[in-house]
PDB file of C-alpha atoms and ligand atoms in Angstrom:
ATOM      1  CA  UNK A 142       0.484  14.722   1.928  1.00 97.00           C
ATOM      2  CA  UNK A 143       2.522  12.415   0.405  1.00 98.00           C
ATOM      3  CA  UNK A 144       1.523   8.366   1.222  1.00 98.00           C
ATOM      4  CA  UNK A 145       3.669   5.371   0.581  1.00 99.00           C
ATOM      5  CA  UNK A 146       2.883   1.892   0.099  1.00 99.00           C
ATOM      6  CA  UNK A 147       4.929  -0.996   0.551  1.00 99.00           C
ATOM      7  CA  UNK A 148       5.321  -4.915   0.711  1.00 98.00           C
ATOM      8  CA  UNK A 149       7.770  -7.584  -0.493  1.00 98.00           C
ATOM      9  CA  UNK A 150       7.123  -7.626  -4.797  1.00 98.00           C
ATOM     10  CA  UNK A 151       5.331  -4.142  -5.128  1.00 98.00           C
ATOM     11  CA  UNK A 152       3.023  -6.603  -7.840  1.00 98.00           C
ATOM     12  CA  UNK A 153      -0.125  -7.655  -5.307  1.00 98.00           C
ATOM     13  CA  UNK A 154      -0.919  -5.445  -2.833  1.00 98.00           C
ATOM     14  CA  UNK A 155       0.525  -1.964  -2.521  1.00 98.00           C
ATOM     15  CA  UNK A 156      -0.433  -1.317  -5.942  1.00 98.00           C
ATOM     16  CA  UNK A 157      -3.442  -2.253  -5.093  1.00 98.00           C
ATOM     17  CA  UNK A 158      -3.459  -0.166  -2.201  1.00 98.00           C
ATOM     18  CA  UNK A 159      -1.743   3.008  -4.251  1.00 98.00           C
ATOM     19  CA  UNK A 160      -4.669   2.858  -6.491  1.00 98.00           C
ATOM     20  CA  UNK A 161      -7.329   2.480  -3.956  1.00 98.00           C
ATOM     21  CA  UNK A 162      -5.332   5.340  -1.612  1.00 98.00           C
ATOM     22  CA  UNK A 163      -5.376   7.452  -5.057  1.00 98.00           C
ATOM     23  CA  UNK A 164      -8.828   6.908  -5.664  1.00 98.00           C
ATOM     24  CA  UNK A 165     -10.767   7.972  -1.886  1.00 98.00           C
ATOM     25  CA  UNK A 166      -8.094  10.810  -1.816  1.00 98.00           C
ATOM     26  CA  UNK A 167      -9.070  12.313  -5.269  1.00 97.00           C
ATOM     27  CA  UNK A 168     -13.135  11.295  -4.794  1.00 97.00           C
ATOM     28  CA  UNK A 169     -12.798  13.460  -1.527  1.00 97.00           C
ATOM     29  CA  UNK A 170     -11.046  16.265  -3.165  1.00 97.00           C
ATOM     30  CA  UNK A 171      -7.185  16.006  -1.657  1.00 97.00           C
ATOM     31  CA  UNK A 172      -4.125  16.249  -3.526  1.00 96.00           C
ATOM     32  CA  UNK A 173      -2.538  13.773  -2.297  1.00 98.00           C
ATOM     33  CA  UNK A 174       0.638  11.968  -4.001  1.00 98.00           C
ATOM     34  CA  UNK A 175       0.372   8.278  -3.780  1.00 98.00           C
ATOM     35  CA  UNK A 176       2.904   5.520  -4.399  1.00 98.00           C
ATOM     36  CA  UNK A 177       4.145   2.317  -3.730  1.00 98.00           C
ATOM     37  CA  UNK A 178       7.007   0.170  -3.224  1.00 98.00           C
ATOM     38  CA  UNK A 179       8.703  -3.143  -2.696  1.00 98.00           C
ATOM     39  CA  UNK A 180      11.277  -4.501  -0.243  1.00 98.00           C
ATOM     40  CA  UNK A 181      12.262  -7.293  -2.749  1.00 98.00           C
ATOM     41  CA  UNK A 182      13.562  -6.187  -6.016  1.00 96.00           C
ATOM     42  CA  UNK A 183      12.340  -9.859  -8.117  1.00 96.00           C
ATOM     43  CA  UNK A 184      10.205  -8.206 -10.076  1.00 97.00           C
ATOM     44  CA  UNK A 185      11.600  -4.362 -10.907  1.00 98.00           C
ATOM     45  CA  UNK A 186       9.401  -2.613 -14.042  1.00 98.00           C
ATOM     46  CA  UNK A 187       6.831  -5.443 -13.858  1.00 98.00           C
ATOM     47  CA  UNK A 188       3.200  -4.197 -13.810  1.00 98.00           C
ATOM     48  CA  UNK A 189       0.854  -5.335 -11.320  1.00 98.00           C
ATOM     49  CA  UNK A 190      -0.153  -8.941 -11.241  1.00 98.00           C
ATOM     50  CA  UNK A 191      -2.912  -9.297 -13.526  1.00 98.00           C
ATOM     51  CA  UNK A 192      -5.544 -10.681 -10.757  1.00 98.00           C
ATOM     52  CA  UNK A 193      -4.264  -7.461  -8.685  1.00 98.00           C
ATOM     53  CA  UNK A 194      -5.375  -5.526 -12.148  1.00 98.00           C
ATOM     54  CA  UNK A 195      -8.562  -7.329 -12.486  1.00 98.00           C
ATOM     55  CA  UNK A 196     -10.207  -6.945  -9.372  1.00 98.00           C
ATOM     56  CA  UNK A 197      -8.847  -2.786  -9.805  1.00 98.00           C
ATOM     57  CA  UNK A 198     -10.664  -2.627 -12.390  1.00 98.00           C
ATOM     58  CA  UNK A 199     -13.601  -4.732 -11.646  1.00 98.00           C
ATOM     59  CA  UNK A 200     -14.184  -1.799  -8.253  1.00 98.00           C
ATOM     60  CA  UNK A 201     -13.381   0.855 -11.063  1.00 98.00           C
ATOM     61  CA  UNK A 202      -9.831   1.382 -10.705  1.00 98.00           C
ATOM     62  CA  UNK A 203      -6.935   1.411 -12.931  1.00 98.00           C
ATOM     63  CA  UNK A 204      -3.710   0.568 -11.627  1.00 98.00           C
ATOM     64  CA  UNK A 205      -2.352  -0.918 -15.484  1.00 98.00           C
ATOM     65  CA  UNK A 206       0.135   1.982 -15.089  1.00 98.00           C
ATOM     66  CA  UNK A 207       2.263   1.116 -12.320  1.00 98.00           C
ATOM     67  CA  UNK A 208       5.736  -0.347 -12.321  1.00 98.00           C
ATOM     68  CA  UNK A 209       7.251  -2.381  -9.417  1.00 98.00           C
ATOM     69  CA  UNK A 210      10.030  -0.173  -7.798  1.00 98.00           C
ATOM     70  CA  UNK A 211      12.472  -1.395  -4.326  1.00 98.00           C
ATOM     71  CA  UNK A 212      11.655   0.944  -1.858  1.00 98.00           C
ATOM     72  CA  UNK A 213      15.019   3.071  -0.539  1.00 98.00           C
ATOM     73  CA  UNK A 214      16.579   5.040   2.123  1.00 98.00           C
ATOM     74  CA  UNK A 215      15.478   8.093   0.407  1.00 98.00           C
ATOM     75  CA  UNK A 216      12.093   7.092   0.314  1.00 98.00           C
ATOM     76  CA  UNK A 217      12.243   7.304   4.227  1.00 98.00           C
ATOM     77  CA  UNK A 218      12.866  10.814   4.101  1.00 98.00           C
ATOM     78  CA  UNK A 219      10.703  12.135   1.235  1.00 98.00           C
ATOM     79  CA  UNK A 220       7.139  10.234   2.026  1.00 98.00           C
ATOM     80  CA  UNK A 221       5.111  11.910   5.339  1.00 98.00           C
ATOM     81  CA  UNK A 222       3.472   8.417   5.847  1.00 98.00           C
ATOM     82  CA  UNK A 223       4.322   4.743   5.019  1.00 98.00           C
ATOM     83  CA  UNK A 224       1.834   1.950   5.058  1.00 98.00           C
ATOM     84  CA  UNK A 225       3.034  -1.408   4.956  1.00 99.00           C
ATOM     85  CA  UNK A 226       1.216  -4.463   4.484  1.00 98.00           C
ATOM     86  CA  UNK A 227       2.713  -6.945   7.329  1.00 98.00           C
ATOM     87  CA  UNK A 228       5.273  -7.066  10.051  1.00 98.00           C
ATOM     88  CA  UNK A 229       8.328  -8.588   7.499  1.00 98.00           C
ATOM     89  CA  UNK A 230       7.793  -5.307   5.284  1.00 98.00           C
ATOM     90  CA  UNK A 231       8.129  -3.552   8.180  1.00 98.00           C
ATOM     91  CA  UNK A 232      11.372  -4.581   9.397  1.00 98.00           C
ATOM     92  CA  UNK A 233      12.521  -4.514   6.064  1.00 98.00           C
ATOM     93  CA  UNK A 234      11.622  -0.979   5.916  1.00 98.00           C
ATOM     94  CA  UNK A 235      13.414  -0.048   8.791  1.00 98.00           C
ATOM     95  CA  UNK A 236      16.571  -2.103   8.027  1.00 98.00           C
ATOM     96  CA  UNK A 237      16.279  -0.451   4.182  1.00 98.00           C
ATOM     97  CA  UNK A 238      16.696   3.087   5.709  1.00 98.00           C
ATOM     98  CA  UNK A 239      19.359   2.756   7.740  1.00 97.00           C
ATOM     99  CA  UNK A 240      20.096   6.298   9.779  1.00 97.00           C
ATOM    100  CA  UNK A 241      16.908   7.820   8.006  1.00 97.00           C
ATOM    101  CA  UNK A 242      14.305   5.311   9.890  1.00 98.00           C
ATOM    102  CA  UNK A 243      11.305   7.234  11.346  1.00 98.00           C
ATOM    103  CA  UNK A 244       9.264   5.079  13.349  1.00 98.00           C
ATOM    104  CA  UNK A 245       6.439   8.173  13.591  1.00 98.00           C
ATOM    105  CA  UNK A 246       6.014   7.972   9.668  1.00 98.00           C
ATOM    106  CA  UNK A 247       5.304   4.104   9.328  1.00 98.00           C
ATOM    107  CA  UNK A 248       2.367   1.432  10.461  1.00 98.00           C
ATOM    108  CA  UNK A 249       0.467  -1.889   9.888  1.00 98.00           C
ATOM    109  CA  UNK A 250      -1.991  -0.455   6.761  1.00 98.00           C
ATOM    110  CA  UNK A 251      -4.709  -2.451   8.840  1.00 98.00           C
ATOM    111  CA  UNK A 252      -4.149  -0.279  12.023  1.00 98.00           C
ATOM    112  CA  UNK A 253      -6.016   2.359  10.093  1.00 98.00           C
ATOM    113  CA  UNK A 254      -9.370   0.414   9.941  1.00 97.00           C
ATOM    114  CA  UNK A 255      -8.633  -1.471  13.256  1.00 97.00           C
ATOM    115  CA  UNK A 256      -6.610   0.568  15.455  1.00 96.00           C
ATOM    116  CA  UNK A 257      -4.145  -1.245  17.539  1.00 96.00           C
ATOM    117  CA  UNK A 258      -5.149  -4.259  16.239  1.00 97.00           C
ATOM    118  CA  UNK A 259      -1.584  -5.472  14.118  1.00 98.00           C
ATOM    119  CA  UNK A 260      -3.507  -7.047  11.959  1.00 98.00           C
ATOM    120  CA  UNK A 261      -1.898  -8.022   8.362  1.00 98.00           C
ATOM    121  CA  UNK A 262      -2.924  -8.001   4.858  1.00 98.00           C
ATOM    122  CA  UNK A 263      -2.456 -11.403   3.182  1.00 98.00           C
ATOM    123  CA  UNK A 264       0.224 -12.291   0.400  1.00 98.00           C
ATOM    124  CA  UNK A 265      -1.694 -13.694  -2.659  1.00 98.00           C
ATOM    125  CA  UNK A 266       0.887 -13.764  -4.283  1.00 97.00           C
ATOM    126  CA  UNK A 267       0.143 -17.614  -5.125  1.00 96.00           C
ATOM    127  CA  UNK A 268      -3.970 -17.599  -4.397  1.00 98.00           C
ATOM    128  CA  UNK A 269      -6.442 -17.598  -6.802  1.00 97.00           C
ATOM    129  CA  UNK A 270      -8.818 -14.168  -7.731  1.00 98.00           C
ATOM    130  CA  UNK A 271     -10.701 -14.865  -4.201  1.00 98.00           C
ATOM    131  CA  UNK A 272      -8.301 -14.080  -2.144  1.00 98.00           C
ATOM    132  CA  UNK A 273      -7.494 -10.557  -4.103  1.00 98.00           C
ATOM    133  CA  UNK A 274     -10.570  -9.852  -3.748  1.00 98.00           C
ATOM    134  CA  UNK A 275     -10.673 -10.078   0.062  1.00 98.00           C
ATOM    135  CA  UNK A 276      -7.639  -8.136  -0.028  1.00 98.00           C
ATOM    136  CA  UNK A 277      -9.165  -5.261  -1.823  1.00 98.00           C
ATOM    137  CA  UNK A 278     -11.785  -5.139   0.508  1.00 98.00           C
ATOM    138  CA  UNK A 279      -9.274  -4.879   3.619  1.00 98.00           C
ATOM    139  CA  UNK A 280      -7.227  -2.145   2.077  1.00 98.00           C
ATOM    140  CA  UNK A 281     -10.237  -0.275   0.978  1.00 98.00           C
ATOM    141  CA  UNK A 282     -11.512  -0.289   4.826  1.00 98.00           C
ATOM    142  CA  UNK A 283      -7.966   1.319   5.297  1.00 98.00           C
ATOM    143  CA  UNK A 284      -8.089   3.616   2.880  1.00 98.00           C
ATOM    144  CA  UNK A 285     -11.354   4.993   3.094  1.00 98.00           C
ATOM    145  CA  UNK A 286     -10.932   4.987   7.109  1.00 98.00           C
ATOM    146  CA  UNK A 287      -7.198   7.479   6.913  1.00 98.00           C
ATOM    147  CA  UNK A 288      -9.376   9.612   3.998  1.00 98.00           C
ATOM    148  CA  UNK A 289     -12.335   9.754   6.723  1.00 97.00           C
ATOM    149  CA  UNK A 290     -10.838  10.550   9.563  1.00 96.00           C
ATOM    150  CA  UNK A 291      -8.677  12.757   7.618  1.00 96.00           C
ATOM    151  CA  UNK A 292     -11.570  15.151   6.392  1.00 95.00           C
ATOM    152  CA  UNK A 293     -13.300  14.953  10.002  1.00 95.00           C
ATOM    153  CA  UNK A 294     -10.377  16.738  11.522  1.00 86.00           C
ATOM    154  CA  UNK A 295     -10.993  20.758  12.367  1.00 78.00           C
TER     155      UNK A 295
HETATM  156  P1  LIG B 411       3.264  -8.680  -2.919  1.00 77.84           P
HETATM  157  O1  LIG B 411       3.247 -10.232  -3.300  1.00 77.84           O
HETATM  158  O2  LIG B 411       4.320  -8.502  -1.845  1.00 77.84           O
HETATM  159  O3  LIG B 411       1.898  -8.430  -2.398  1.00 77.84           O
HETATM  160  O4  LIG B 411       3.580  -7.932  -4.195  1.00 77.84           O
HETATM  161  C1  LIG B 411       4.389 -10.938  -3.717  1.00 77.84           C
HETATM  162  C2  LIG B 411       4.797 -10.856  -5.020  1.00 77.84           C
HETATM  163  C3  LIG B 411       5.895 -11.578  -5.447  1.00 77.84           C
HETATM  164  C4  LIG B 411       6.596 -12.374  -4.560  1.00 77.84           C
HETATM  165  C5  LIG B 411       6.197 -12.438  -3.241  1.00 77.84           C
HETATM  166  C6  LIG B 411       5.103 -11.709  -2.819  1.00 77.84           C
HETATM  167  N1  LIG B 411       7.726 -13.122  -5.005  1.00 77.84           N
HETATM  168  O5  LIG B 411       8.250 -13.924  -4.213  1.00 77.84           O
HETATM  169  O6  LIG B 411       8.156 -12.981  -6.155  1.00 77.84           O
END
């Protein structure tokens, strides 16, 4: 399976949520390819902020490798499931791929954890190393609910 994850910088939290995707995929045995995306381009070959890096690291996870990408049209085409972090990544999304938009591929990260709920996973961007923190914690409920579910299927 191949899993993308997006928001607006691609430097707070779908690195954060690549790595923490990566991480319950490999723990649980799946090859899964894992990677993540921006809708804004401000910050193109940055790595991840350094509080996103920090708390990574402090849950055992390195994520000092990635570079900030802009998500594209092909990206639509060539990942089986997008994950976005709130409702304006969303709709950036689908106005990013154009003809190639495929609702079916692409939800609310949260709706993993809490199904239905359209819940959204705070920017903090401009927040001190609290607020990542509570943000790891939300994506890792996602994560580690898709892996979950994923492994209880038949
Ligand atoms: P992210 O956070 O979407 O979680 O990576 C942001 C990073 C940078 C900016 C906004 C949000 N920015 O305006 O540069």
């Amino acid at each position: 399976m191949r899993i993308l994850m997006v928001c607006l910088g691609n430097i707070c939290r779908s690195p954060l949520a690549e790595g923490i995707m990566a991480y319950h995929a490999q723990i649980a045995g799946l090859e899964w390819e894992v990677d993540s995306a921006g809708t804004g381009g401000w910050h193109i070959g940055e790595k991840p902020h350094p509080l996103s890096q920090k708390v990574a690291k402090i849950n055992g996870i390195d994520i000092s490798h990635q570079q900030s990408r802009v998500f594209s049209e092909k990206d639509m085409l060539y990942f089986d499931k997008i994950f976005v972090m709130d409702k304006t990544n969303y709709n950036a999304v689908k106005s990013i791929s154009g003809a190639s938009w495929n609702p079916d591929k692409v939800d609310l990260l949260l709706n993993l954890s809490e199904p239905g709920s359209d819940k959204e996973v705070p920017d903090p961007w401009t927040e001190d190393e609290e607020k990542y923190h509570t943000v790891f914690s939300m994506i890792d409920q996602a994560c580690k609910s898709f892996v979950d579910r994923h492994l209880a299927k038949p």
